[in-house]
PDB file of C-alpha atoms in Angstrom:
ATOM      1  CA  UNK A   1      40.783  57.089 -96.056  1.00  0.00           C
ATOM      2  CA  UNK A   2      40.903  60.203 -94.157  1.00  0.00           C
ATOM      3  CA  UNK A   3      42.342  58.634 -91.548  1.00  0.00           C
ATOM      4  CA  UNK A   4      45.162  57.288 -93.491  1.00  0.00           C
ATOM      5  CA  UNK A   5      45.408  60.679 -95.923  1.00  0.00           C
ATOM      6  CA  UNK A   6      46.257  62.486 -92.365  1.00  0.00           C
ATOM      7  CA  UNK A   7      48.530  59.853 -90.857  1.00  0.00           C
ATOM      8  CA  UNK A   8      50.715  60.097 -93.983  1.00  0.00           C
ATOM      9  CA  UNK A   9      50.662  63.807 -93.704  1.00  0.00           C
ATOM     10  CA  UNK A  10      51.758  63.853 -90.217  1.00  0.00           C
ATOM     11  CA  UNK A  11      54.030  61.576 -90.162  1.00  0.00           C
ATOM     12  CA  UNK A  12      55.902  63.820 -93.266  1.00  0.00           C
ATOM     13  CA  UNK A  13      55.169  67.013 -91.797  1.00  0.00           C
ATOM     14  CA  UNK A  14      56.941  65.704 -88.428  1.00  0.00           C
ATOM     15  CA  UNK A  15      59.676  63.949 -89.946  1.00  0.00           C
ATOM     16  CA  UNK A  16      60.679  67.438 -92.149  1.00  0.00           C
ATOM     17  CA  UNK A  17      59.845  65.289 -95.962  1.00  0.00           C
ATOM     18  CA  UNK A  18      56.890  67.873 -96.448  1.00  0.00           C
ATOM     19  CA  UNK A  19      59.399  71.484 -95.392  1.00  0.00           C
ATOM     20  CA  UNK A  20      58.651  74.088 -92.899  1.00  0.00           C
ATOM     21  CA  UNK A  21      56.629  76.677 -95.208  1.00  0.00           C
ATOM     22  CA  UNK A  22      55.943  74.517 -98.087  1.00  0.00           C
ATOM     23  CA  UNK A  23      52.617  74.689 -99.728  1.00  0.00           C
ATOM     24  CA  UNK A  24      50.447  71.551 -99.625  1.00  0.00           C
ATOM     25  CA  UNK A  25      48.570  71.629-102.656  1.00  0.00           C
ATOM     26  CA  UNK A  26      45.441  68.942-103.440  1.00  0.00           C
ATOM     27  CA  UNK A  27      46.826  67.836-106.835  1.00  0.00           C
ATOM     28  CA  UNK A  28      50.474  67.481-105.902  1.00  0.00           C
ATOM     29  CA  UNK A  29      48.801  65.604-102.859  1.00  0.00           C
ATOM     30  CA  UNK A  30      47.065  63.630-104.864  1.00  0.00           C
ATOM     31  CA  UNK A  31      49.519  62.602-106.955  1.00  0.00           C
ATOM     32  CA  UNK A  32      52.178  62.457-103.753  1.00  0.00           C
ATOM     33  CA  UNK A  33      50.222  59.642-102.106  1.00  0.00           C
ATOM     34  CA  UNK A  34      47.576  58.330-104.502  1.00  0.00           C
ATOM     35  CA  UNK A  35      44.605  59.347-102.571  1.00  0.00           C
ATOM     36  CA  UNK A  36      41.376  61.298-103.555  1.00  0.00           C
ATOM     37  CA  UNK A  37      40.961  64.988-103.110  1.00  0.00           C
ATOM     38  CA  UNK A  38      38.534  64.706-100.653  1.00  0.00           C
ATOM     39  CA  UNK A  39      39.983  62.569 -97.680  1.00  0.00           C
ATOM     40  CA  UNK A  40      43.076  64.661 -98.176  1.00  0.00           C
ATOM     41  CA  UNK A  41      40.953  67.832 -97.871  1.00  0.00           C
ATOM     42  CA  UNK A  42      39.478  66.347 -94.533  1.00  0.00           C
ATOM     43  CA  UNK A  43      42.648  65.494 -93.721  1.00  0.00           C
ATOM     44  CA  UNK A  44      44.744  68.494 -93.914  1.00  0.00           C
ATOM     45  CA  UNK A  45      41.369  70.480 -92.155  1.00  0.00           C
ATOM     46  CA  UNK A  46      41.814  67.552 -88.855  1.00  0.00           C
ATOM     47  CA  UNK A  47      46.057  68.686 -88.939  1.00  0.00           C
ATOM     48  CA  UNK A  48      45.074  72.659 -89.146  1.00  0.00           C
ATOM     49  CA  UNK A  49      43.307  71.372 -85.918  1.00  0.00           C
ATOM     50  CA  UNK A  50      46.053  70.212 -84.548  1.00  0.00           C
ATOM     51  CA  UNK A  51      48.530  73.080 -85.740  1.00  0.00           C
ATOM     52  CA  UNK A  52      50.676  70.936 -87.985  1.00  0.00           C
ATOM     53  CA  UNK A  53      48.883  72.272 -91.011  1.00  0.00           C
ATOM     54  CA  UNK A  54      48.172  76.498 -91.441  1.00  0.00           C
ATOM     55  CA  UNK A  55      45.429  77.675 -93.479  1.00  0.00           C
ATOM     56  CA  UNK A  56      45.518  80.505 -94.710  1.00  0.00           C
ATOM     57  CA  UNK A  57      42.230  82.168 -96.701  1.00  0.00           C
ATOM     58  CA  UNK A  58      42.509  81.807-100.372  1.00  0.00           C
ATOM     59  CA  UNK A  59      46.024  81.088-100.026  1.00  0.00           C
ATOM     60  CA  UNK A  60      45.184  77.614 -99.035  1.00  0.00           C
ATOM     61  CA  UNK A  61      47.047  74.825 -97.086  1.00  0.00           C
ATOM     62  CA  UNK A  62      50.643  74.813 -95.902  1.00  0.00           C
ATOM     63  CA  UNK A  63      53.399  73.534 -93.324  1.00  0.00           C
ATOM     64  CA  UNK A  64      54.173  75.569 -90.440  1.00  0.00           C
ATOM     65  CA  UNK A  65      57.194  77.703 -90.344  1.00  0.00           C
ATOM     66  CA  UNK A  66      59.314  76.814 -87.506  1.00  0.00           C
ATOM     67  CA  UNK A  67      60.207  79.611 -85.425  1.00  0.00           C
ATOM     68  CA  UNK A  68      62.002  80.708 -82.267  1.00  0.00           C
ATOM     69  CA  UNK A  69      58.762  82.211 -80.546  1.00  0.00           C
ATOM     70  CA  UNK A  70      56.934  78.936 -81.725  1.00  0.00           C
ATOM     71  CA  UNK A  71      59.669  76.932 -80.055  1.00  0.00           C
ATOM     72  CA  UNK A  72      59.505  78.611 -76.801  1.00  0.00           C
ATOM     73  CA  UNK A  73      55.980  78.805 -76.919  1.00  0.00           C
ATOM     74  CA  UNK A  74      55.317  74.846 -76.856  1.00  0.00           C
ATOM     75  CA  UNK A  75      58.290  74.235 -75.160  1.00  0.00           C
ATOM     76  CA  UNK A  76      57.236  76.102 -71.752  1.00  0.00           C
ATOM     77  CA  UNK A  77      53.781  74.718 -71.960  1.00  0.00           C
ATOM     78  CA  UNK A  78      54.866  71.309 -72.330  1.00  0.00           C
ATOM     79  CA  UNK A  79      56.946  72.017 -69.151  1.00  0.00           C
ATOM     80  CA  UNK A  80      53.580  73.156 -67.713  1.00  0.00           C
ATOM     81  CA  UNK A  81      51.451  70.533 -68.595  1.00  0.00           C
ATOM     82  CA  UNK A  82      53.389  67.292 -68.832  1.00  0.00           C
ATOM     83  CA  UNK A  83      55.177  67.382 -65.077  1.00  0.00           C
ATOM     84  CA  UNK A  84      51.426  67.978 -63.886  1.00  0.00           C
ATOM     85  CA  UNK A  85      50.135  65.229 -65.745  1.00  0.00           C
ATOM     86  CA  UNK A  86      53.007  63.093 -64.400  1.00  0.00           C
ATOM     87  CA  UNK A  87      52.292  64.172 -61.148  1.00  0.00           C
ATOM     88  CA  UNK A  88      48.468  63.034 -61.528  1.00  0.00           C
ATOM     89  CA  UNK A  89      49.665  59.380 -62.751  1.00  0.00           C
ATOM     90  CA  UNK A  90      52.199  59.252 -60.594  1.00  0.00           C
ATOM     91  CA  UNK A  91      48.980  59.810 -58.048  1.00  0.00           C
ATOM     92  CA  UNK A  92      46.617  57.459 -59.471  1.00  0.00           C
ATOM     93  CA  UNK A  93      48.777  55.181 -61.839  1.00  0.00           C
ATOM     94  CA  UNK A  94      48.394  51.426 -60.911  1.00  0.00           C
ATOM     95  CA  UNK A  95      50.010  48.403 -61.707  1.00  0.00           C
ATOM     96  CA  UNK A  96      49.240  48.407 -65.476  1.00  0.00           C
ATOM     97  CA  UNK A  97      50.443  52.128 -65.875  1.00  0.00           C
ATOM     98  CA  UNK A  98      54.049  50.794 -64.424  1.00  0.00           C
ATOM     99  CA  UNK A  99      54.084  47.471 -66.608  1.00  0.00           C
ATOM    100  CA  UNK A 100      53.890  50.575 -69.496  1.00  0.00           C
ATOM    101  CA  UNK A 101      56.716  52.517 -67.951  1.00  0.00           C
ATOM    102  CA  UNK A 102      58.975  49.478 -68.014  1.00  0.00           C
ATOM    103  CA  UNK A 103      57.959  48.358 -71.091  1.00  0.00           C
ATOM    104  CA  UNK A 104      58.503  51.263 -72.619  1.00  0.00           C
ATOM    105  CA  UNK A 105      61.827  51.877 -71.431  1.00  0.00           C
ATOM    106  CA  UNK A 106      63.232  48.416 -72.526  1.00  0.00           C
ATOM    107  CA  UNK A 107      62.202  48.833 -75.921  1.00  0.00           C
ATOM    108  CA  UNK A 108      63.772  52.381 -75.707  1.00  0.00           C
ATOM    109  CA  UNK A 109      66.437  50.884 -74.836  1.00  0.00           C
ATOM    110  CA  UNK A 110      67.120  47.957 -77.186  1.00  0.00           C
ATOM    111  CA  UNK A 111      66.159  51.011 -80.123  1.00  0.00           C
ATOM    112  CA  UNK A 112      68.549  52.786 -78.748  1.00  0.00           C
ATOM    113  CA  UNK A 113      70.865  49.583 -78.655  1.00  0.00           C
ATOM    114  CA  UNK A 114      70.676  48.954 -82.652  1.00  0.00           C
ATOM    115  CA  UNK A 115      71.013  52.809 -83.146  1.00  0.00           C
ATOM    116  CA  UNK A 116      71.764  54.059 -87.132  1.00  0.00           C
ATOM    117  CA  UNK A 117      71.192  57.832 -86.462  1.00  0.00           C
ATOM    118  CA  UNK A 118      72.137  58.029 -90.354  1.00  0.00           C
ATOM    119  CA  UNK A 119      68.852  56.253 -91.329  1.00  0.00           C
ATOM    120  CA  UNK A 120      65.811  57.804 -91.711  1.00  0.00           C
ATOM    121  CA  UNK A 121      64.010  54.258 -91.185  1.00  0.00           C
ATOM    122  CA  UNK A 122      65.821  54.013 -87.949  1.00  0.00           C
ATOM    123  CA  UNK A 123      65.097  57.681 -86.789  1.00  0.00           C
ATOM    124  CA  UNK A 124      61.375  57.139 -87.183  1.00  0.00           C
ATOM    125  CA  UNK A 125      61.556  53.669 -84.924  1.00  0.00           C
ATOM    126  CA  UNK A 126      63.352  55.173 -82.333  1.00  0.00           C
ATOM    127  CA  UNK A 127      60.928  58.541 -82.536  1.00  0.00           C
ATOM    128  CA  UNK A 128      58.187  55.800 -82.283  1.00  0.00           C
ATOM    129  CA  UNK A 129      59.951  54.406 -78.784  1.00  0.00           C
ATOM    130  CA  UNK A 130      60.582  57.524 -77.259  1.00  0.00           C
ATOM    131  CA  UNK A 131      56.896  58.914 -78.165  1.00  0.00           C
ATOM    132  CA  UNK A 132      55.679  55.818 -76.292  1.00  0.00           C
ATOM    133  CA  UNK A 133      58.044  56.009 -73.234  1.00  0.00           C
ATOM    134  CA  UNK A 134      56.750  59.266 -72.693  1.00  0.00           C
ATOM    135  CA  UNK A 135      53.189  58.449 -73.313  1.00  0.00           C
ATOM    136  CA  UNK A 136      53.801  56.015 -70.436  1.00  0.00           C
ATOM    137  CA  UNK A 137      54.723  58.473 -68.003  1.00  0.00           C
ATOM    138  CA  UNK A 138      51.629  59.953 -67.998  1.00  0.00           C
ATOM    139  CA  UNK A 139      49.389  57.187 -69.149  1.00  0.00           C
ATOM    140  CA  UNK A 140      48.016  57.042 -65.423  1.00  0.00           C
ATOM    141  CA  UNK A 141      46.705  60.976 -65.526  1.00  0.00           C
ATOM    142  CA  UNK A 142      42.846  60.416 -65.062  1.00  0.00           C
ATOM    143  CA  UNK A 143      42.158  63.481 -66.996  1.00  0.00           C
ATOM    144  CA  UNK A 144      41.965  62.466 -70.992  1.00  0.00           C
ATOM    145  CA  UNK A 145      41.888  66.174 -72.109  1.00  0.00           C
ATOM    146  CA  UNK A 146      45.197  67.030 -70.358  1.00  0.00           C
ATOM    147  CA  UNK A 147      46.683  64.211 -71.938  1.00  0.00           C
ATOM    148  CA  UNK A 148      45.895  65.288 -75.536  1.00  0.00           C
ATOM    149  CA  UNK A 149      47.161  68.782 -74.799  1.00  0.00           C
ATOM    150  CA  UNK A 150      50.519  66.587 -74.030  1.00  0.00           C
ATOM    151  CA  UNK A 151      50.243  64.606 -76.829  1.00  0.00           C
ATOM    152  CA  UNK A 152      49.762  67.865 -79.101  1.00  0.00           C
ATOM    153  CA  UNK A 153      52.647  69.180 -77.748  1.00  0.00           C
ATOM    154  CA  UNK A 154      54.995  65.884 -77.330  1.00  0.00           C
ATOM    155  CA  UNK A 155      54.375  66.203 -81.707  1.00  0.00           C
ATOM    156  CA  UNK A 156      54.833  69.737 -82.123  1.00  0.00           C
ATOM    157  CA  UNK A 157      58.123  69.618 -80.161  1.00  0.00           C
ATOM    158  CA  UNK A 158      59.334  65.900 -82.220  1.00  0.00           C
ATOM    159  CA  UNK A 159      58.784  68.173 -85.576  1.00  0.00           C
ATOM    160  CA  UNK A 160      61.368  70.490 -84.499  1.00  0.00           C
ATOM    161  CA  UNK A 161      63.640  68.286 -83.726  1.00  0.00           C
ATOM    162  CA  UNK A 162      63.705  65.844 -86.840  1.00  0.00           C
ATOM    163  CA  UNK A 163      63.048  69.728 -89.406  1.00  0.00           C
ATOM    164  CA  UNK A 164      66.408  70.508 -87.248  1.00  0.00           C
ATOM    165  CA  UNK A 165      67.985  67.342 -87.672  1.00  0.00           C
ATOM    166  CA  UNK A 166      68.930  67.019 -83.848  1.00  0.00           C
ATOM    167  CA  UNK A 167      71.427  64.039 -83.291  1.00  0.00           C
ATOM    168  CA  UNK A 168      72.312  62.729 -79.834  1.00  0.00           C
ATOM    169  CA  UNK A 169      76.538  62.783 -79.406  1.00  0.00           C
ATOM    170  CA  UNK A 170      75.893  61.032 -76.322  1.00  0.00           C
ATOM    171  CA  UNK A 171      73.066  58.391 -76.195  1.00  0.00           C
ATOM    172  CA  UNK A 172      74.018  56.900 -73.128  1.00  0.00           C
ATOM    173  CA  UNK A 173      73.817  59.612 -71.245  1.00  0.00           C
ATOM    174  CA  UNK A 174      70.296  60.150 -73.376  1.00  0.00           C
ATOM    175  CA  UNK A 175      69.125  57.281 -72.477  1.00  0.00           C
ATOM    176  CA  UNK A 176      70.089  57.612 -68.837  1.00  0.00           C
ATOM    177  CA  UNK A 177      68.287  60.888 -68.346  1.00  0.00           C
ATOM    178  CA  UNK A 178      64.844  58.317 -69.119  1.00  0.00           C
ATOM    179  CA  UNK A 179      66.077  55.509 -66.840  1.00  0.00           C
ATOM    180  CA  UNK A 180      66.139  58.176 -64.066  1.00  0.00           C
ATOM    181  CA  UNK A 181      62.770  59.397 -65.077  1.00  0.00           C
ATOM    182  CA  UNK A 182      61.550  55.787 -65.149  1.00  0.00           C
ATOM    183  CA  UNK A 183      63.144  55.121 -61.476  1.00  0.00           C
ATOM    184  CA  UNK A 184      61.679  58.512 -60.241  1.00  0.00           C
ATOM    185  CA  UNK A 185      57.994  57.989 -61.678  1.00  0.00           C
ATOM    186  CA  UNK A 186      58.020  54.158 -60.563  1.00  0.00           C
ATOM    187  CA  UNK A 187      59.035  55.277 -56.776  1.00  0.00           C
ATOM    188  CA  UNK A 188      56.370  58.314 -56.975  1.00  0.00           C
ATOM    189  CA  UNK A 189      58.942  60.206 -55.919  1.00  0.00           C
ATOM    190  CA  UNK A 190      57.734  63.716 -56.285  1.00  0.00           C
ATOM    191  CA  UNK A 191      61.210  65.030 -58.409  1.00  0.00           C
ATOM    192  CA  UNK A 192      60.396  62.968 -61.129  1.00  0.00           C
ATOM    193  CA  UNK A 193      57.671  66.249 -62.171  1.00  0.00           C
ATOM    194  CA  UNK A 194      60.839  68.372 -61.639  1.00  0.00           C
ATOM    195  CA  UNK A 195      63.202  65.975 -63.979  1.00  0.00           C
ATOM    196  CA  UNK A 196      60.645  65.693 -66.874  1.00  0.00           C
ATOM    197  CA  UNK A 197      60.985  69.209 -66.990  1.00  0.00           C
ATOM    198  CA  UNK A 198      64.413  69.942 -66.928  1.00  0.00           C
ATOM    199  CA  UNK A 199      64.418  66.951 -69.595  1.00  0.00           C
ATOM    200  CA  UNK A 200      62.240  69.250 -72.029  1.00  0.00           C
ATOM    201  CA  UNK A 201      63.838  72.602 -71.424  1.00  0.00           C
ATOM    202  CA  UNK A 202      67.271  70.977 -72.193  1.00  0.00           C
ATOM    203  CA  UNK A 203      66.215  69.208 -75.721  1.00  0.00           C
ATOM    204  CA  UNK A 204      64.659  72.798 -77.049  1.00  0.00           C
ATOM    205  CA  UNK A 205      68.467  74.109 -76.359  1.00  0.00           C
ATOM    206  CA  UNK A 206      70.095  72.451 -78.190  1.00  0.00           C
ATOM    207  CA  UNK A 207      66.958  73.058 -80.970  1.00  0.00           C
ATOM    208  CA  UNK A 208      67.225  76.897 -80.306  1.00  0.00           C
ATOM    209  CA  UNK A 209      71.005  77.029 -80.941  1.00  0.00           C
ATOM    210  CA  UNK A 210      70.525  75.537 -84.162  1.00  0.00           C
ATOM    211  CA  UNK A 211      68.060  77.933 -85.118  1.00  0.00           C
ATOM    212  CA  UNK A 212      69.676  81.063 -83.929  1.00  0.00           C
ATOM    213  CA  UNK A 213      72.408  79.660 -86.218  1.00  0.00           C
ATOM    214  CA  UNK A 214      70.453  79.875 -89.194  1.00  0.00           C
ATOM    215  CA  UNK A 215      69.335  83.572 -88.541  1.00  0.00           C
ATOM    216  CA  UNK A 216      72.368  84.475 -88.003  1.00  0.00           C
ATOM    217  CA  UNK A 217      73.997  82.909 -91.556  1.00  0.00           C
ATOM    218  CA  UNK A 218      70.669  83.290 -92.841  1.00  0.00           C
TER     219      UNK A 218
END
């Protein structure tokens, strides 16, 4: 039940249904999602863990603000840690880890394909196809602990975006950018490391504009 209390949560905390700053408290919880107060106690104490949940003394649980430092902060360590891990699979990956790659990519695609950016159904399928095309990237590291710092990341970073409400103008040249990944890691072709990151850098941008928007109306 735990399980299940914090798969809820995270899934609302990414998506932006639970706010930045909001206060996540036990009854409303409980009554939110119909689950007891203790696997959504162990719950929000496994997301503090992962920094999608702050705690804060006797002022109890509550959502992250989202922030420009924040934003920078997980941006450039994703564009430390993910190339590297690329680099690593792209070192060791074998047959199975590019089966993934492709997989992933032609169910990106065919997401991509029926898009609805207006529905918030359809944005959490195609979040769900792009999570897993770039879990396949690295899927061939052979270090697990570097891949969970990605994975951290990968979620922190997928928060801003749907809190932000990021829409793509131009998906197909979205969805090229992860062809040419795919091509690049599939070749080992050592630029792929230097693509990934461009790839990130360019997707906080657009993230960053938005919020130096709202401090500026704000």
């Amino acid at each position: 039940m735990a399980e299940s209390a914090a798969r809820r949560l995270r899934h609302d905390i990414v998506a932006g249904s639970l706010a930045p700053k909001a206060r996540l408290r036990l009854r409303d919880l409980t009554a939110k999602y119909g689950l007891g107060a203790t696997p959504l106690r162990e719950a929000l104490a496994r997301l503090a863990a992962e920094g999608l949940v702050v705690l804060e003394g006797q002022k109890g649980f509550s959502v992250p603000p989202v922030t420009r430092a924040h934003l920078d902060d997980i941006t450039r360590s994703r564009q430390i840690v993910e190339p590297e891990a690329l680099r690593l699979a792209m070192q060791s990956g074998d047959a199975e880890w590019e089966d993934g790659i492709v997989t992933a990519l032609s169910l990106l695609r065919h997401e991509i394909g029926r898009r609805d950016p207006g529905s918030e159904d359809w944005l959490d399928r195609y979040e769900a196809r792009h999570h897993r095309f770039h879990a396949a990237l690295i899927a061939g590291c052979p270090l697990p602990s570097l891949k969970r710092f990605c994975e951290e990341l990968y979620v922190q970073k997928t928060r801003y975006r749907r809190v932000m409400k990021i829409a793509f103008q131009d998906w197909d040249h979205m969805l090229g950018v992860h062809v040419r990944l795919a091509d690049l890691a599939l070749a080992r072709d050592a630029e792929a490391a230097g693509q990934l990151a461009a790839h990130i850098g360019k997707t906080a941008e657009h993230v960053l504009a938005l919020l130096d928007g709202q401090a500026r109306t704000g």
